[in-house]
Amino acid sequence: MASLLIFLSAGLFLSGGRPVTARTETRTRPSQVLSPVLIMSAFPLLTGGFIATGVDPATVISILIGAVVITWRIQRLHNARATQQQAATLGNFLGLCISTLRAGAPMTEAMDHALAGTPPAGGITDTLQTAARRARSGGSGQAVLIDAPIADLQRLGTLWETSEKHGIPLVRLLEQMRTRIDARQRHRQATSAQLQGPQATAVILALLPLAGILMGTVMGADPLGFLTGGGLGGLLLVVGVSLVAGGFVMTQKILEGANPS
């Protein structure tokens, strides 16, 4: 039982680094990922269930540590992909807006035209639609964008407001914004490609202890029995899993710093 749980955790660890499919990227509202807080809140129930099946408490603690780190990693990937999708959607929206503004249309008409040709992407298109409706009804569409939780939408609202206050052609401001978004996307893609090697190395190093356990088992030893049997083995298991988890988290933080979303 303990062996099955440990290797199941390893499988989840690997699945966290898989690229999303095209179907996942086109979801309007990405599925929510379980948070580490939710996992820890289920600690008493999981502990009772594992102990009832004869699993050592140290093994339970180690599995929960691994589950929290895996969930954290999946959530970070989820957030990074959502940010990239939002940037791509806004870039497409700005391109359609710019072409309509060049034809002499007002901003509200340009937004309606752009939204008609922009696929839904989470809350970004909803906010843009709300801003367009507010502007058509005589309100401040800029305020809706400035109050949005997405930084790029705040910038768009600020540019729109600046254009109306100071008479600066909005199309020029939007062209500059779209250029910056495109350059940021290209930089992110290039950096991500360069970091694939270090990312793979980090995952391999984190899974090396499992390879050592497997080799010991093949050689006739019983490392799993020692680690999951309580006592000194259980203590070593908790310490080892904690060190591997801490090292993996630190490595991911360093890689994310090299390629911020």
Coordinates of C-alpha atoms in Angstrom, one line a residue:
M1 CA 0.0 0.0 0.0
A2 CA 2.7 2.5 0.9
S3 CA 4.7 1.6 -2.2
L4 CA 1.6 2.3 -4.3
L5 CA 1.1 5.7 -2.7
I6 CA 4.7 6.8 -3.2
F7 CA 4.9 5.8 -6.8
L8 CA 1.4 7.4 -7.4
S9 CA 2.9 10.7 -6.0
A10 CA 5.8 10.4 -8.4
G11 CA 3.4 10.0 -11.3
L12 CA 1.5 13.1 -10.3
F13 CA 4.8 15.0 -10.0
L14 CA 5.6 14.2 -13.6
S15 CA 2.1 15.1 -14.8
G16 CA 2.5 18.6 -13.4
G17 CA 5.2 19.5 -16.0
R18 CA 3.3 18.3 -19.1
P19 CA 2.4 20.9 -21.7
V20 CA -1.3 21.7 -22.0
T21 CA -3.1 20.5 -25.1
A22 CA -4.8 22.8 -27.5
R23 CA -8.2 22.0 -26.0
T24 CA -7.1 23.1 -22.6
E25 CA -5.7 26.4 -23.9
T26 CA -9.0 27.3 -25.5
R27 CA -11.2 26.9 -22.5
T28 CA -13.1 30.0 -21.6
R29 CA -12.8 29.4 -17.9
P30 CA -9.9 27.1 -17.0
S31 CA -10.6 24.5 -14.3
Q32 CA -9.6 25.4 -10.8
V33 CA -6.7 23.5 -9.2
L34 CA -6.9 22.3 -5.6
S35 CA -4.9 24.7 -3.4
P36 CA -2.3 23.6 -0.8
V37 CA -4.5 25.0 1.9
L38 CA -7.3 22.7 0.9
I39 CA -5.0 19.7 0.9
M40 CA -3.7 20.6 4.4
S41 CA -7.3 21.0 5.6
A42 CA -7.9 17.4 4.7
F43 CA -4.9 16.3 6.7
P44 CA -6.9 14.8 9.6
L45 CA -9.2 12.8 7.3
L46 CA -6.3 11.5 5.1
T47 CA -4.2 10.7 8.1
G48 CA -7.0 8.7 9.7
G49 CA -7.7 6.8 6.5
F50 CA -4.0 5.9 5.9
I51 CA -3.4 4.9 9.5
A52 CA -6.6 2.7 9.4
T53 CA -5.0 0.8 6.4
G54 CA -1.8 0.3 8.4
V55 CA 0.3 3.1 6.7
D56 CA 3.0 4.6 9.0
P57 CA 2.3 8.3 10.0
A58 CA 5.7 9.3 8.6
T59 CA 4.7 8.0 5.2
V60 CA 1.4 9.9 5.4
I61 CA 3.3 13.1 6.2
S62 CA 5.8 12.6 3.3
I63 CA 2.9 11.9 0.9
L64 CA 1.1 15.1 2.0
I65 CA 4.3 17.2 1.6
G66 CA 4.7 15.8 -1.9
A67 CA 1.0 16.5 -2.7
V68 CA 1.3 20.1 -1.6
V69 CA 4.4 20.7 -3.7
I70 CA 2.8 19.0 -6.7
T71 CA -0.4 21.1 -6.3
W72 CA 1.7 24.3 -6.0
R73 CA 3.6 23.5 -9.2
I74 CA 0.4 22.7 -11.1
Q75 CA -1.2 26.0 -9.9
R76 CA 1.8 28.0 -11.0
L77 CA 1.7 26.4 -14.4
H78 CA -2.0 27.1 -14.6
N79 CA -1.6 30.8 -13.7
A80 CA 1.3 31.3 -16.1
R81 CA -0.7 29.8 -19.0
A82 CA -3.7 31.9 -18.2
T83 CA -1.5 35.0 -18.2
Q84 CA 0.0 34.1 -21.6
Q85 CA -3.5 33.5 -23.0
Q86 CA -4.8 36.8 -21.7
A87 CA -1.8 38.6 -23.3
A88 CA -2.4 36.9 -26.6
T89 CA -6.1 37.7 -26.5
L90 CA -5.5 41.3 -25.7
G91 CA -2.9 41.6 -28.5
N92 CA -5.5 40.3 -31.0
F93 CA -8.1 42.7 -29.6
L94 CA -5.8 45.7 -29.9
G95 CA -5.0 44.8 -33.5
L96 CA -8.6 44.7 -34.5
C97 CA -9.3 48.0 -32.6
I98 CA -6.4 49.7 -34.3
S99 CA -7.6 48.8 -37.8
T100 CA -11.1 50.2 -37.0
L101 CA -9.8 53.4 -35.4
R102 CA -7.7 54.1 -38.4
A103 CA -10.9 54.0 -40.5
G104 CA -12.2 56.9 -38.4
A105 CA -14.6 54.9 -36.1
P106 CA -14.9 55.9 -32.4
M107 CA -13.5 53.8 -29.6
T108 CA -16.8 52.2 -28.7
E109 CA -17.4 51.0 -32.2
A110 CA -13.8 49.8 -32.5
M111 CA -14.3 47.8 -29.3
D112 CA -17.5 46.2 -30.5
H113 CA -15.8 45.2 -33.8
A114 CA -12.7 43.9 -32.0
L115 CA -14.8 41.9 -29.5
A116 CA -16.8 40.3 -32.3
G117 CA -13.5 38.9 -33.7
T118 CA -11.9 38.0 -30.4
P119 CA -12.4 34.5 -28.9
P120 CA -13.4 34.5 -25.2
A121 CA -10.6 34.2 -22.7
G122 CA -11.4 34.0 -19.1
G123 CA -12.3 37.4 -17.5
I124 CA -10.5 39.6 -20.0
T125 CA -13.2 39.6 -22.7
D126 CA -15.9 40.0 -20.1
T127 CA -14.2 43.1 -18.7
L128 CA -13.7 44.5 -22.2
Q129 CA -17.4 43.9 -23.0
T130 CA -18.4 45.6 -19.7
A131 CA -16.2 48.6 -20.6
A132 CA -17.7 48.9 -24.1
R133 CA -21.3 48.8 -22.7
R134 CA -20.4 51.4 -20.1
A135 CA -18.9 53.7 -22.8
R136 CA -21.9 53.3 -25.1
S137 CA -24.3 54.2 -22.3
G138 CA -22.4 57.4 -21.7
G139 CA -20.4 56.2 -18.7
S140 CA -16.7 55.8 -18.2
G141 CA -15.4 52.7 -20.0
Q142 CA -11.9 53.7 -19.0
A143 CA -12.8 53.4 -15.3
V144 CA -13.9 49.8 -15.8
L145 CA -10.6 48.9 -17.3
I146 CA -8.5 50.8 -14.8
D147 CA -10.3 49.0 -12.0
A148 CA -9.7 45.6 -13.6
P149 CA -7.4 43.1 -11.8
I150 CA -5.3 42.5 -15.0
A151 CA -2.4 44.9 -15.4
D152 CA -2.7 45.1 -19.3
L153 CA -6.3 46.2 -19.0
Q154 CA -5.4 48.8 -16.5
R155 CA -2.8 50.2 -19.0
L156 CA -5.4 50.2 -21.7
G157 CA -7.8 52.1 -19.6
T158 CA -5.1 54.6 -18.6
L159 CA -4.2 55.2 -22.3
W160 CA -7.8 55.6 -23.2
E161 CA -8.3 58.1 -20.5
T162 CA -5.1 60.0 -21.3
S163 CA -6.1 60.2 -25.0
E164 CA -9.4 61.8 -24.1
K165 CA -7.9 64.2 -21.6
H166 CA -5.0 65.5 -23.6
G167 CA -6.2 65.0 -27.2
I168 CA -3.5 62.4 -28.1
P169 CA -4.5 60.1 -31.0
L170 CA -5.6 56.9 -29.3
V171 CA -4.6 54.8 -32.3
R172 CA -0.9 55.7 -31.7
L173 CA -1.0 54.8 -28.0
L174 CA -2.7 51.4 -28.8
E175 CA -0.1 50.7 -31.5
Q176 CA 2.7 51.2 -28.9
M177 CA 0.9 49.0 -26.4
R178 CA 0.4 46.2 -28.9
T179 CA 4.1 46.4 -29.9
R180 CA 5.1 46.1 -26.2
I181 CA 2.8 43.1 -25.7
D182 CA 4.1 41.3 -28.8
A183 CA 7.7 41.9 -27.8
R184 CA 7.0 40.6 -24.3
Q185 CA 5.4 37.5 -25.7
R186 CA 8.3 36.8 -28.0
H187 CA 10.7 37.3 -25.2
R188 CA 8.7 34.9 -23.0
Q189 CA 8.6 32.2 -25.6
A190 CA 12.3 32.5 -26.4
T191 CA 13.2 32.4 -22.7
S192 CA 10.8 29.4 -22.1
A193 CA 12.5 27.5 -24.9
Q194 CA 16.0 28.1 -23.4
L195 CA 14.8 27.1 -19.9
Q196 CA 13.4 23.7 -21.0
G197 CA 16.7 22.0 -20.3
P198 CA 17.1 23.4 -16.8
Q199 CA 13.4 22.6 -16.1
A200 CA 13.9 19.0 -17.1
T201 CA 17.0 18.7 -15.1
A202 CA 15.2 20.0 -12.0
V203 CA 12.5 17.4 -12.4
I204 CA 15.0 14.6 -12.9
L205 CA 17.0 15.6 -9.9
A206 CA 13.9 15.7 -7.8
L207 CA 13.0 12.1 -8.9
L208 CA 16.5 10.7 -8.4
P209 CA 15.7 9.4 -4.9
L210 CA 13.0 7.2 -6.4
A211 CA 15.4 5.8 -8.9
G212 CA 17.7 4.9 -6.0
I213 CA 14.9 3.2 -4.2
L214 CA 14.0 1.2 -7.3
M215 CA 17.7 0.2 -7.8
G216 CA 17.9 -0.9 -4.1
T217 CA 14.7 -3.0 -4.6
V218 CA 16.1 -4.7 -7.7
M219 CA 19.3 -5.5 -5.9
G220 CA 17.4 -7.4 -3.3
A221 CA 17.3 -4.8 -0.5
D222 CA 14.0 -3.5 1.0
P223 CA 14.4 0.4 1.0
L224 CA 10.7 0.9 0.9
G225 CA 10.1 -1.3 3.8
F226 CA 12.8 0.5 5.8
L227 CA 11.5 4.0 5.0
T228 CA 7.8 3.2 5.5
G229 CA 8.3 1.0 8.6
G230 CA 8.5 3.8 11.1
G231 CA 11.3 4.6 13.5
L232 CA 14.5 5.9 12.0
G233 CA 13.4 5.0 8.5
G234 CA 10.3 7.1 8.8
L235 CA 12.3 10.0 10.1
L236 CA 14.7 9.8 7.2
L237 CA 11.8 9.6 4.8
V238 CA 10.2 12.8 6.1
V239 CA 13.5 14.6 6.1
G240 CA 14.4 13.4 2.6
V241 CA 11.1 14.3 1.1
S242 CA 11.2 17.7 2.8
L243 CA 14.7 18.5 1.4
V244 CA 13.7 17.3 -2.1
A245 CA 10.5 19.4 -2.0
G246 CA 12.3 22.5 -0.7
G247 CA 15.0 22.2 -3.4
F248 CA 12.4 21.7 -6.1
V249 CA 10.4 24.8 -5.0
M250 CA 13.6 26.9 -4.8
T251 CA 14.6 25.8 -8.3
Q252 CA 11.2 26.7 -9.7
K253 CA 11.4 30.1 -8.1
I254 CA 14.8 30.7 -9.7
L255 CA 13.5 29.6 -13.1
E256 CA 10.4 31.7 -12.8
G257 CA 12.5 34.7 -12.0
A258 CA 14.4 34.2 -15.2
N259 CA 11.1 34.2 -17.2
P260 CA 8.5 36.2 -15.3
S261 CA 4.9 35.9 -16.5

